[in-house]
Short mmCIF file of C-alpha atoms and ligand atoms in Angstrom, two decimals:
data_model
loop_
_atom_site.label_atom_id
_atom_site.label_comp_id
_atom_site.label_asym_id
_atom_site.label_seq_id
_atom_site.Cartn_x
_atom_site.Cartn_y
_atom_site.Cartn_z
CA THR A 1 -29.98 0.13 -7.96
CA GLU A 2 -30.11 3.64 -9.42
CA HIS A 3 -27.19 5.55 -8.01
CA VAL A 4 -23.81 4.19 -6.94
CA VAL A 5 -21.58 6.57 -5.00
CA ILE A 6 -17.90 5.75 -4.77
CA ALA A 7 -15.94 7.56 -2.06
CA GLY A 8 -12.25 7.59 -3.03
CA ALA A 9 -11.33 8.17 -6.68
CA SER A 10 -8.18 6.12 -7.01
CA LEU A 11 -7.32 2.58 -8.04
CA ALA A 12 -10.11 0.74 -6.20
CA GLY A 13 -12.73 3.38 -7.00
CA LEU A 14 -11.90 3.44 -10.69
CA HIS A 15 -11.88 -0.33 -11.04
CA ALA A 16 -15.18 -0.67 -9.19
CA ALA A 17 -16.76 1.82 -11.60
CA GLU A 18 -15.31 0.02 -14.61
CA ALA A 19 -16.52 -3.34 -13.33
CA LEU A 20 -20.04 -1.97 -12.73
CA ARG A 21 -20.24 -0.91 -16.38
CA GLU A 22 -18.64 -4.16 -17.54
CA TYR A 23 -21.29 -6.10 -15.60
CA GLY A 24 -24.02 -4.09 -17.30
CA PHE A 25 -24.95 -1.50 -14.68
CA GLY A 26 -26.79 1.33 -16.46
CA GLY A 27 -27.55 3.63 -13.52
CA ARG A 28 -25.67 6.68 -12.25
CA ILE A 29 -22.16 6.49 -10.86
CA THR A 30 -20.60 9.32 -8.87
CA LEU A 31 -16.96 9.24 -7.82
CA VAL A 32 -15.96 11.51 -4.95
CA GLY A 33 -12.24 12.12 -4.53
CA ALA A 34 -10.39 14.23 -1.97
CA GLU A 35 -7.51 14.87 -4.36
CA PRO A 36 -7.97 17.20 -7.33
CA HIS A 37 -6.46 14.61 -9.69
CA PRO A 38 -8.19 11.83 -11.59
CA PRO A 39 -6.96 8.32 -10.61
CA TYR A 40 -3.23 7.83 -11.07
CA ASP A 41 -0.58 5.16 -10.75
CA ARG A 42 0.84 5.38 -7.22
CA PRO A 43 3.51 2.65 -7.57
CA ALA A 44 5.20 4.74 -10.26
CA LEU A 45 5.66 7.61 -7.80
CA SER A 46 8.46 6.04 -5.74
CA LYS A 47 10.05 4.58 -8.87
CA ARG A 48 9.98 6.34 -12.26
CA VAL A 49 8.61 9.68 -11.02
CA LEU A 50 11.37 10.18 -8.45
CA THR A 51 14.07 9.31 -10.97
CA GLY A 52 12.63 11.94 -13.30
CA ARG A 53 11.92 9.44 -16.05
CA LEU A 54 8.16 9.99 -15.76
CA SER A 55 6.43 13.26 -14.95
CA ALA A 56 3.93 13.14 -12.09
CA ASP A 57 1.49 14.69 -14.59
CA ASP A 58 1.71 11.60 -16.80
CA THR A 59 0.76 8.98 -14.22
CA GLY A 60 -2.97 8.91 -14.98
CA LEU A 61 -4.42 5.40 -14.95
CA PRO A 62 -5.62 4.06 -18.29
CA ARG A 63 -9.39 3.66 -18.63
CA SER A 64 -10.72 0.47 -20.11
CA ARG A 65 -14.02 2.04 -21.14
CA ASP A 66 -16.11 5.19 -21.08
CA LEU A 67 -17.51 5.24 -17.57
CA ASP A 68 -20.23 7.82 -18.10
CA ALA A 69 -19.67 8.79 -14.47
CA GLN A 70 -19.85 12.03 -12.55
CA TRP A 71 -16.60 13.08 -10.94
CA ARG A 72 -16.52 15.19 -7.79
CA LEU A 73 -12.79 15.75 -7.41
CA GLY A 74 -11.06 17.89 -4.81
CA VAL A 75 -13.79 17.35 -2.23
CA ALA A 76 -13.59 14.79 0.58
CA ALA A 77 -16.42 12.74 2.00
CA GLN A 78 -16.78 13.90 5.57
CA GLY A 79 -19.60 11.89 7.07
CA LEU A 80 -21.89 8.95 6.41
CA ASP A 81 -25.50 8.66 7.52
CA ARG A 82 -26.67 5.16 6.64
CA GLN A 83 -30.26 5.77 7.79
CA SER A 84 -30.82 8.41 5.13
CA ARG A 85 -28.21 6.91 2.77
CA THR A 86 -26.37 10.19 2.65
CA VAL A 87 -22.71 11.03 2.25
CA HIS A 88 -21.80 14.48 3.53
CA LEU A 89 -19.03 16.25 1.66
CA ALA A 90 -16.42 18.76 2.80
CA ASP A 91 -18.01 21.56 0.73
CA SER A 92 -21.21 21.19 2.83
CA SER A 93 -23.11 19.49 0.02
CA SER A 94 -24.36 15.92 0.31
CA ILE A 95 -25.14 13.01 -1.99
CA THR A 96 -27.61 10.21 -1.52
CA TYR A 97 -26.82 6.70 -2.67
CA ASP A 98 -28.51 3.41 -3.31
CA LYS A 99 -25.16 1.65 -3.00
CA LEU A 100 -21.98 3.16 -1.57
CA LEU A 101 -18.40 1.99 -2.02
CA ILE A 102 -15.89 3.00 0.63
CA ALA A 103 -12.57 3.21 -1.25
CA THR A 104 -10.79 5.98 0.63
CA GLY A 105 -7.49 4.09 0.85
CA ALA A 106 -4.76 5.24 3.16
CA ARG A 107 -2.51 8.23 3.68
CA ALA A 108 1.13 8.48 4.66
CA ARG A 109 1.84 8.54 8.38
CA SER A 110 3.32 11.97 8.88
CA TRP A 111 6.30 12.94 11.01
CA PRO A 112 4.94 13.08 14.59
CA ASP A 113 6.17 16.60 15.44
CA PRO A 114 4.08 19.07 13.39
CA ALA A 115 6.63 21.91 13.56
CA GLU A 116 9.42 19.60 12.40
CA ALA A 117 7.16 18.11 9.75
CA ALA A 118 6.54 21.61 8.40
CA LEU A 119 10.26 22.34 7.82
CA ASP A 120 11.18 22.99 4.22
CA GLY A 121 12.81 19.78 2.98
CA VAL A 122 10.62 17.28 4.84
CA PHE A 123 8.59 15.15 2.43
CA GLY A 124 6.13 12.31 2.49
CA ILE A 125 5.39 10.15 -0.51
CA ARG A 126 1.85 9.00 -1.06
CA THR A 127 0.30 11.42 -3.53
CA SER A 128 1.37 12.67 -6.94
CA ASP A 129 1.74 16.12 -5.39
CA ASP A 130 4.20 14.66 -2.85
CA ALA A 131 6.16 12.93 -5.61
CA ARG A 132 6.18 15.99 -7.89
CA ALA A 133 7.63 18.16 -5.12
CA LEU A 134 10.19 15.57 -4.02
CA ALA A 135 11.30 14.79 -7.58
CA ALA A 136 11.96 18.49 -8.17
CA ARG A 137 14.11 18.70 -5.05
CA LEU A 138 16.05 15.56 -5.92
CA ALA A 139 16.72 16.97 -9.38
CA ALA A 140 18.26 20.02 -7.69
CA ARG A 141 20.86 17.62 -6.24
CA PRO A 142 20.66 17.95 -2.46
CA ARG A 143 23.85 17.09 -0.57
CA ARG A 144 22.41 14.32 1.50
CA VAL A 145 18.98 12.71 1.67
CA LEU A 146 17.70 11.11 4.86
CA VAL A 147 15.09 8.37 4.48
CA ILE A 148 13.23 7.66 7.70
CA GLY A 149 11.95 4.09 7.69
CA SER A 150 12.88 1.29 5.32
CA GLY A 151 9.70 -0.46 4.37
CA PHE A 152 9.06 -0.83 0.67
CA ILE A 153 8.51 2.85 -0.04
CA GLY A 154 11.53 3.98 1.98
CA SER A 155 13.71 1.35 0.32
CA GLU A 156 12.51 2.28 -3.17
CA THR A 157 13.21 5.94 -2.42
CA ALA A 158 16.74 5.12 -1.25
CA SER A 159 17.25 3.08 -4.40
CA VAL A 160 16.24 6.04 -6.59
CA CYS A 161 18.58 8.35 -4.68
CA ARG A 162 21.51 6.03 -5.40
CA GLU A 163 20.46 5.76 -9.03
CA LEU A 164 20.62 9.56 -9.16
CA GLY A 165 24.05 9.46 -7.57
CA LEU A 166 22.85 11.17 -4.38
CA GLU A 167 24.18 10.43 -0.92
CA VAL A 168 21.46 8.77 1.12
CA THR A 169 21.22 7.70 4.73
CA VAL A 170 18.43 5.32 5.73
CA VAL A 171 17.50 5.17 9.39
CA GLU A 172 15.48 2.13 10.44
CA ARG A 173 14.42 1.22 13.97
CA SER A 174 14.29 -2.55 13.23
CA PRO A 175 17.40 -4.68 12.85
CA ALA A 176 17.09 -4.67 9.04
CA PRO A 177 15.06 -3.14 6.18
CA LEU A 178 11.71 -4.65 5.10
CA THR A 179 11.45 -6.82 8.21
CA GLY A 180 7.84 -5.80 8.88
CA ALA A 181 6.75 -7.25 5.55
CA LEU A 182 9.34 -9.97 4.94
CA GLY A 183 10.97 -10.96 8.22
CA VAL A 184 14.57 -10.80 9.39
CA PRO A 185 16.40 -13.17 6.98
CA ALA A 186 15.09 -11.39 3.89
CA GLY A 187 15.74 -8.10 5.66
CA ILE A 188 19.37 -9.03 6.17
CA ALA A 189 19.67 -9.79 2.45
CA ALA A 190 18.08 -6.40 1.72
CA ALA A 191 20.55 -4.68 4.05
CA ARG A 192 23.47 -6.26 2.22
CA LEU A 193 22.02 -5.18 -1.12
CA GLN A 194 21.49 -1.59 0.04
CA ARG A 195 25.00 -1.25 1.45
CA ALA A 196 26.49 -2.75 -1.72
CA HIS A 197 24.74 0.06 -3.59
CA GLY A 198 26.28 2.69 -1.36
CA VAL A 199 23.37 3.36 1.03
CA ASP A 200 24.46 4.52 4.47
CA LEU A 201 22.06 2.21 6.32
CA ARG A 202 21.65 2.70 10.09
CA THR A 203 19.55 -0.08 11.56
CA GLY A 204 18.40 -0.46 15.14
CA THR A 205 18.33 3.35 15.24
CA SER A 206 15.57 5.97 15.30
CA VAL A 207 15.41 9.57 14.22
CA LEU A 208 14.60 11.55 17.36
CA ALA A 209 14.30 15.05 15.96
CA LEU A 210 14.60 17.14 12.81
CA GLU A 211 16.17 20.58 13.08
CA GLY A 212 15.83 23.61 10.82
CA ASP A 213 17.96 26.68 10.19
CA ASP A 214 16.76 30.25 10.75
CA ALA A 215 14.96 30.22 7.41
CA GLY A 216 12.96 27.13 8.38
CA ARG A 217 14.94 24.79 6.12
CA LEU A 218 15.76 21.31 7.33
CA CYS A 219 19.47 21.06 8.12
CA ARG A 220 20.05 18.35 10.71
CA ALA A 221 18.64 15.13 12.12
CA LEU A 222 19.35 13.77 15.59
CA LEU A 223 19.51 9.99 15.93
CA SER A 224 18.93 7.75 18.92
CA ASP A 225 22.55 6.55 18.81
CA GLY A 226 23.70 10.08 19.61
CA THR A 227 24.81 11.08 16.11
CA ALA A 228 23.71 14.24 14.33
CA LEU A 229 23.41 14.10 10.54
CA ASP A 230 23.61 17.10 8.23
CA VAL A 231 20.78 16.61 5.74
CA ASP A 232 18.99 18.76 3.15
CA ILE A 233 16.02 16.48 2.64
CA ALA A 234 14.16 13.99 4.79
CA VAL A 235 11.70 11.53 3.31
CA VAL A 236 9.27 10.26 5.93
CA ALA A 237 8.37 6.67 5.06
CA LEU A 238 6.73 5.43 8.23
CA GLY A 239 3.86 3.50 6.69
CA ALA A 240 0.24 4.34 6.06
CA ILE A 241 -2.88 5.16 8.05
CA ARG A 242 -6.28 4.11 6.70
CA ASN A 243 -8.69 6.90 5.86
CA VAL A 244 -11.61 5.84 8.06
CA GLU A 245 -12.18 8.94 10.21
CA TRP A 246 -15.02 10.10 7.98
CA LEU A 247 -16.93 6.97 8.99
CA ASP A 248 -17.06 7.97 12.67
CA GLY A 249 -20.66 7.91 13.84
CA SER A 250 -21.81 5.79 10.89
CA GLY A 251 -22.17 2.69 13.05
CA LEU A 252 -19.71 0.79 10.88
CA ALA A 253 -16.88 -1.23 12.41
CA VAL A 254 -13.56 0.54 11.87
CA SER A 255 -10.16 0.04 13.46
CA ASP A 256 -6.48 0.65 12.74
CA LEU A 257 -6.79 -2.12 10.16
CA GLY A 258 -9.40 -0.14 8.26
CA ALA A 259 -13.12 -0.48 7.54
CA HIS A 260 -14.15 -4.05 8.35
CA CYS A 261 -16.03 -5.97 5.70
CA ASP A 262 -16.97 -9.56 4.94
CA SER A 263 -15.51 -11.61 2.11
CA PHE A 264 -18.21 -10.23 -0.22
CA CYS A 265 -16.93 -6.71 0.59
CA ARG A 266 -20.07 -5.75 2.55
CA ALA A 267 -19.24 -3.30 5.34
CA ILE A 268 -19.76 -4.77 8.80
CA ASP A 269 -21.52 -2.68 11.44
CA THR A 270 -20.44 -2.52 15.06
CA ASN A 271 -22.83 -5.40 15.86
CA GLY A 272 -21.11 -7.57 13.26
CA VAL A 273 -23.99 -7.35 10.77
CA PRO A 274 -23.17 -6.75 7.09
CA ASP A 275 -24.75 -3.75 5.34
CA ASP A 276 -25.88 -4.89 1.86
CA ASP A 277 -25.73 -1.34 0.54
CA VAL A 278 -22.30 -0.27 1.76
CA LEU A 279 -19.25 -1.97 0.28
CA VAL A 280 -15.53 -1.63 1.02
CA ALA A 281 -12.49 -2.22 -1.20
CA GLY A 282 -8.78 -1.50 -1.48
CA ASP A 283 -6.25 -0.26 1.04
CA VAL A 284 -9.01 0.94 3.39
CA ALA A 285 -10.52 -2.55 3.73
CA CYS A 286 -9.88 -5.43 6.09
CA TRP A 287 -11.70 -8.72 5.88
CA PRO A 288 -11.54 -12.36 6.95
CA HIS A 289 -9.48 -14.35 4.44
CA PRO A 290 -10.18 -18.08 4.62
CA LEU A 291 -6.50 -18.98 4.30
CA PHE A 292 -5.23 -16.56 6.92
CA ASP A 293 -7.66 -16.99 9.76
CA GLU A 294 -5.80 -15.27 12.62
CA GLY A 295 -8.00 -12.17 12.35
CA PRO A 296 -8.94 -9.70 9.62
CA LEU A 297 -6.45 -9.26 6.80
CA ALA A 298 -5.51 -5.78 5.63
CA VAL A 299 -3.56 -5.58 2.37
CA GLU A 300 -2.04 -2.42 0.93
CA HIS A 301 -1.28 -3.65 -2.56
CA TRP A 302 -2.23 -2.84 -6.10
CA ASP A 303 -3.57 -6.26 -7.14
CA ASN A 304 -5.77 -6.54 -4.10
CA ALA A 305 -7.35 -3.13 -4.67
CA ILE A 306 -8.41 -4.15 -8.18
CA ARG A 307 -9.67 -7.62 -7.28
CA GLN A 308 -11.56 -6.45 -4.24
CA ALA A 309 -13.12 -3.56 -6.16
CA ARG A 310 -14.43 -5.99 -8.77
CA ILE A 311 -15.92 -8.24 -6.09
CA ALA A 312 -17.55 -5.20 -4.46
CA ALA A 313 -19.10 -4.25 -7.81
CA ALA A 314 -20.41 -7.79 -8.29
CA THR A 315 -21.92 -7.81 -4.78
CA MET A 316 -23.63 -4.47 -5.44
CA LEU A 317 -25.38 -5.88 -8.48
CA HIS A 318 -25.92 -9.54 -7.60
CA GLY A 319 -25.64 -9.83 -3.82
CA PRO A 320 -23.17 -11.98 -1.88
CA VAL A 321 -22.26 -14.51 -4.55
CA ARG A 322 -18.54 -14.09 -5.31
CA ALA A 323 -16.16 -14.09 -2.34
CA HIS A 324 -12.83 -12.29 -2.24
CA THR A 325 -10.43 -15.13 -1.61
CA ALA A 326 -7.55 -14.23 -3.96
CA LEU A 327 -4.06 -14.56 -2.54
CA PRO A 328 -2.36 -11.25 -1.87
CA THR A 329 0.49 -10.57 -4.28
CA PHE A 330 2.94 -7.73 -4.44
CA TRP A 331 5.99 -6.56 -6.35
CA SER A 332 8.74 -4.03 -5.88
CA ASN A 333 11.79 -2.91 -7.85
CA GLN A 334 14.78 -1.61 -5.98
CA PHE A 335 18.57 -1.61 -6.31
CA GLY A 336 18.29 -3.33 -9.66
CA VAL A 337 16.39 -6.37 -8.37
CA ASN A 338 12.85 -7.50 -8.88
CA ILE A 339 10.98 -8.57 -5.73
CA LYS A 340 7.74 -10.53 -5.85
CA VAL A 341 5.70 -11.69 -2.91
CA VAL A 342 2.69 -13.96 -2.65
CA GLY A 343 0.62 -14.74 0.44
CA VAL A 344 1.24 -13.13 3.81
CA PRO A 345 4.89 -13.45 4.89
CA SER A 346 4.26 -10.95 7.68
CA ARG A 347 2.25 -13.57 9.55
CA ALA A 348 4.92 -16.28 9.31
CA ASP A 349 6.79 -17.84 12.21
CA GLN A 350 9.24 -19.74 10.00
CA VAL A 351 11.12 -19.02 6.80
CA ALA A 352 13.41 -21.09 4.59
CA VAL A 353 15.35 -20.34 1.43
CA VAL A 354 14.02 -22.97 -0.99
CA GLN A 355 15.67 -22.00 -4.28
CA GLY A 356 18.87 -20.20 -5.19
CA SER A 357 20.91 -18.51 -2.53
CA VAL A 358 20.82 -15.22 -0.73
CA GLU A 359 24.54 -14.73 -1.47
CA ASP A 360 23.91 -14.97 -5.22
CA GLY A 361 21.13 -12.42 -4.94
CA ALA A 362 18.52 -14.57 -6.72
CA PHE A 363 16.46 -16.76 -4.45
CA VAL A 364 13.03 -17.89 -3.32
CA ALA A 365 12.10 -17.95 0.36
CA ALA A 366 9.05 -19.81 1.62
CA TYR A 367 7.24 -18.70 4.75
CA GLY A 368 5.40 -20.94 7.20
CA ARG A 369 3.02 -20.54 10.07
CA GLY A 370 1.78 -23.34 12.27
CA GLY A 371 3.40 -25.87 9.93
CA ARG A 372 1.68 -24.52 6.77
CA VAL A 373 3.04 -22.55 3.84
CA VAL A 374 1.59 -19.01 4.10
CA GLY A 375 3.82 -16.97 1.82
CA ALA A 376 6.73 -16.84 -0.58
CA LEU A 377 9.24 -14.23 -1.70
CA ALA A 378 11.06 -14.34 -5.01
CA VAL A 379 14.08 -12.12 -5.60
CA ASP A 380 15.02 -11.97 -9.28
CA THR A 381 13.20 -15.27 -9.92
CA PRO A 382 9.66 -14.00 -10.58
CA ARG A 383 8.30 -17.05 -12.35
CA ALA A 384 9.07 -19.31 -9.41
CA LEU A 385 6.12 -18.05 -7.40
CA ASP A 386 3.26 -19.85 -9.13
CA ALA A 387 4.16 -23.14 -7.49
CA TYR A 388 4.19 -21.52 -4.07
CA ALA A 389 0.90 -19.77 -4.65
CA ALA A 390 -0.60 -23.19 -5.29
CA MET A 391 0.95 -24.54 -2.08
CA ILE A 392 -0.47 -21.66 -0.05
CA ALA A 393 -3.92 -22.23 -1.54
CA GLU A 394 -3.69 -25.95 -0.76
CA ARG A 395 -2.48 -25.30 2.79
CA ALA A 396 0.60 -27.40 2.02
CA SER A 397 2.78 -28.26 4.96
CA PHE A 398 5.89 -26.26 5.79
CA PRO A 399 8.72 -26.65 4.98
CA PRO A 400 7.57 -27.31 1.43
CA VAL A 401 8.92 -30.47 -0.12
CA LEU A 402 10.41 -29.72 -3.53
CA ASN A 403 13.21 -32.17 -3.83
CA ALA A 404 13.21 -34.79 -1.09
CA ALA A 405 16.99 -35.20 -1.27
CA ASP A 406 17.90 -31.67 -0.23
CA GLY A 407 15.00 -30.13 1.63
CA PRO A 408 15.55 -26.68 3.09
CA ASP A 409 16.47 -25.96 6.68
CA PRO A 410 13.78 -23.76 8.18
CA VAL A 411 14.80 -21.07 10.61
CA ARG A 412 12.64 -19.34 13.23
CA VAL A 413 11.93 -15.68 12.61
P1 FAD B 1 -5.59 4.86 -2.54
O1 FAD B 1 -4.75 4.72 -3.76
O2 FAD B 1 -4.96 5.23 -1.25
O3 FAD B 1 -6.71 5.94 -2.90
C1 FAD B 1 -7.64 6.41 -2.01
C2 FAD B 1 -8.14 7.73 -2.54
O4 FAD B 1 -9.18 8.20 -1.72
C3 FAD B 1 -7.07 8.81 -2.54
O5 FAD B 1 -7.01 9.45 -3.77
C4 FAD B 1 -7.53 9.76 -1.44
O6 FAD B 1 -7.19 11.10 -1.69
C5 FAD B 1 -9.01 9.56 -1.48
N1 FAD B 1 -9.67 9.88 -0.20
C6 FAD B 1 -9.21 9.71 1.05
N2 FAD B 1 -10.11 10.10 1.95
C7 FAD B 1 -11.18 10.51 1.24
C8 FAD B 1 -12.45 11.00 1.61
N3 FAD B 1 -12.81 11.14 2.90
N4 FAD B 1 -13.32 11.32 0.62
C9 FAD B 1 -12.97 11.17 -0.68
N5 FAD B 1 -11.78 10.71 -1.07
C10 FAD B 1 -10.90 10.37 -0.13
N6 FAD B 1 1.48 -1.65 -4.50
C11 FAD B 1 2.03 -2.72 -5.14
O7 FAD B 1 1.38 -3.78 -5.20
N7 FAD B 1 3.27 -2.64 -5.69
C12 FAD B 1 4.03 -1.51 -5.63
O8 FAD B 1 5.17 -1.48 -6.13
C13 FAD B 1 3.49 -0.37 -4.96
N8 FAD B 1 4.18 0.79 -4.88
C14 FAD B 1 3.64 1.85 -4.24
C15 FAD B 1 4.37 3.04 -4.15
C16 FAD B 1 3.85 4.15 -3.49
C17 FAD B 1 4.65 5.42 -3.40
C18 FAD B 1 2.57 4.06 -2.88
C19 FAD B 1 2.00 5.25 -2.13
C20 FAD B 1 1.83 2.89 -2.97
C21 FAD B 1 2.35 1.78 -3.65
N9 FAD B 1 1.63 0.60 -3.76
C22 FAD B 1 2.19 -0.50 -4.39
C23 FAD B 1 0.29 0.44 -3.14
C24 FAD B 1 -0.85 0.77 -4.12
O9 FAD B 1 -0.61 2.00 -4.73
C25 FAD B 1 -2.14 0.82 -3.32
O10 FAD B 1 -2.41 -0.49 -2.88
C26 FAD B 1 -3.32 1.34 -4.12
O11 FAD B 1 -3.11 2.67 -4.50
C27 FAD B 1 -4.61 1.22 -3.31
O12 FAD B 1 -5.66 1.82 -4.00
P2 FAD B 1 -6.95 2.38 -3.24
O13 FAD B 1 -7.80 2.95 -4.31
O14 FAD B 1 -7.48 1.36 -2.33
O15 FAD B 1 -6.40 3.52 -2.26
#
């Protein structure tokens, strides 16, 4: 292999490049990134950057070594021709590769009405530019912030607003926050926590429309329950969309879940055949995980991006030897609590509190599917998760048996 091209210059792209050098690759590496910025720390954006404790300019990711790589920043990959091993770029130039890594991640789902989305005061939060702009507006102390959607990023944003002493209304279509990732019981605990911190949380409700004043500034939001809210700022936190459009016509298998690959990170073509020269890693990837076999797994988390990038680098150099079988893990900080997750709670059909209590605010919940442990959530008890990670890996039966005398009562979700 002479020339490795990495499309997407963020967490997965950087770690793949570092791993290639660590594993002794001496050829050329080119990183192509749509954003003008070198790789930066996205998790900090909805936490320390929004509070103002960290400048968006200071979020650059540390480098473990000199990469001796070429950086093509501010230019997106626009097309892939696998026959000629060519990546076409947005500036009409093209690059040929011996091995290609697809690491184009995901982007924020934008507000569906483009005119409303363009109102001054409507923000997304995925890039450092988004966070820089939003942090500046929060520092100017808006009267009321509306957060649309209460997944992790929406909840973290609401938490920061309360920390800053700002009035915040969260509108969530589901019956509770975080239910998509963690299910209803944990969501109910999250709702209690948010309200205790002064969040005006409206669940089971949607935002129907955003309205602007004559100057094009956001001023009002209309909700499905008939209320109208006066708001200065709306943060759209409706989840992410994988950046796979540039792969149209490449013959690779792509879907809403991302670019499909095998457990060695080799891209799969539409006939189901892996391409040895095109690898996939990070938020853009989905792949069959041996422990979660109900279809391809797509994971939008930090740890996964790094691990998968390192596997992709190993496959580039040595072929399909190391498989990506690590358990997904995830953390979040909000409303003064530390949340850690292992496994895939979103695929569970049962959940039980197995340690502590939801009322006390420190607890562990285990998640089951088909009578097996598939995930665990720890709230303010981070060290508890190792035992559950082992149970997930061993396909232990659910509910987990910790202390035979007082086993947990599972509930359906
Ligand atoms: P991305 O970081 O999405 O990077 C993809 C890059 O590719 C982007 O820079 C993009 O501009 C670029 N790109 C896109 N299309 C093209 C193209 N056609 N050509 C070239 N370049 C392209 N995870 C956690 O585990 N814990 C957290 O607390 C946490 N907090 C988060 C908070 C926020 C606000 C966000 C946005 C994410 C958070 N995450 C968290 C998720 C974590 O940041 C992602 O899992 C990680 O960034 C994935 O890295 P990636 O390199 O796969 O993709």
